[in-house]
Structures are given as structure tokens and as C-alpha cells.
Amino acid sequence: MRSSVLGLGALLGLLSGGASRAADGPLRIDPQPVYSPECGCSLTEGGQPWVLTFVPPLLMQELDDGAPAVLRLDGADRVLPMVTGALNVWGASCGMPVNARFAGAPYVVWFAGFVTRTCYENEGCEHFEFRGRLSVVREDGARTARPVTGSCGC
């Protein structure tokens, strides 16, 4: 297990061209301080889908295929390119798996979950919800994971 974490850190170091290492200490995922996108995908910590109170998102992504994600990690906004998968699985039925992976030194972030609610059939509704787990690993081996709910649409 330890060798795989060191291997991931070494790989991230090579991909980043030896960029400076992240600060020591616990890895933090903080909510975005200001807004949630009107149209796009977002993940919020815990919570229940379709709750009308505003909960600041942990991750935001535009609806464009392959768009990078924006997360506030270790106290700074990070724009991480999409590596595999997608959050925007438009037309998915309830229960369909949703997986996306983003990476940018010194972080690797992934979401794994499933669609929980759709409203494609309703006129004027372009929205679906999902829930799962948001996981982050920093190249020094620090890691954290949170249960999240998410949505994509307008």
C-alpha cells in the first residue's frame, strides 16, 4: 500500500515537471466562498438532493465536455483538468454510475457515484442529481474523502 502512494506522488512529480511540493499538514477541501454556477455541474458536501437552501459547492465544472474542475484545496482555488470520465452524463437514468477524475500537480481528485434523480421529461427542466464520494490525494500522500451530492444542468 505504501509503495503505491509513493508511486502516485512520484508520477505526479514527473507530470508536473518537478513543481514545488504542497504544504505539509492535513489536506483541506473548502467550499467555494462566493457562488455556485447557474449552469454547470457542482458537488456539495453531504446534504440531500433537491434542497432549496444554498450550500456552497466543493467542486464546480462548466457543462462543456472535458471542462476542468475548480476546487478550493489547501486554501487556494485550483483548476484541475479532467483526465477521465464525466460529471455531465445528460440523459442518464436513475442508478447509472457517474465517475470523473481530475488531476493537476500536486492533486488527484475523483468522484464516484450514481444518478439519483432526473427531470428530463418535464418541460423547462434540464437538471439531474447524483450522489457519491469526492476523494482527493496530494502528492505527499495526504488524502481525504467526503460524501457529496451533486447536480448538473440549468
PDB file of C-alpha atoms in Angstrom, residues 20 25 41-42 60 65 69 72 100 124 149:
ATOM      1  CA  SER A  20       7.076  22.582  -5.794  1.00  0.00           C
ATOM      2  CA  GLY A  25      -0.212  19.241   7.026  1.00  0.00           C
ATOM      3  CA  CYS A  41     -22.110  20.798 -12.520  1.00  0.00           C
ATOM      4  CA  SER A  42     -21.348  21.145  -8.843  1.00  0.00           C
ATOM      5  CA  MET A  60     -17.663  23.365  -9.858  1.00  0.00           C
ATOM      6  CA  ASP A  65     -17.323  18.149 -22.232  1.00  0.00           C
ATOM      7  CA  ALA A  69     -12.991  21.472 -12.375  1.00  0.00           C
ATOM      8  CA  ARG A  72     -10.601  25.122  -3.218  1.00  0.00           C
ATOM      9  CA  ALA A 100     -14.895  11.631 -13.140  1.00  0.00           C
ATOM     10  CA  GLY A 124     -38.355  23.506 -18.941  1.00  0.00           C
ATOM     11  CA  THR A 149     -24.379  15.299  -3.532  1.00  0.00           C
TER      12      THR A 149
END
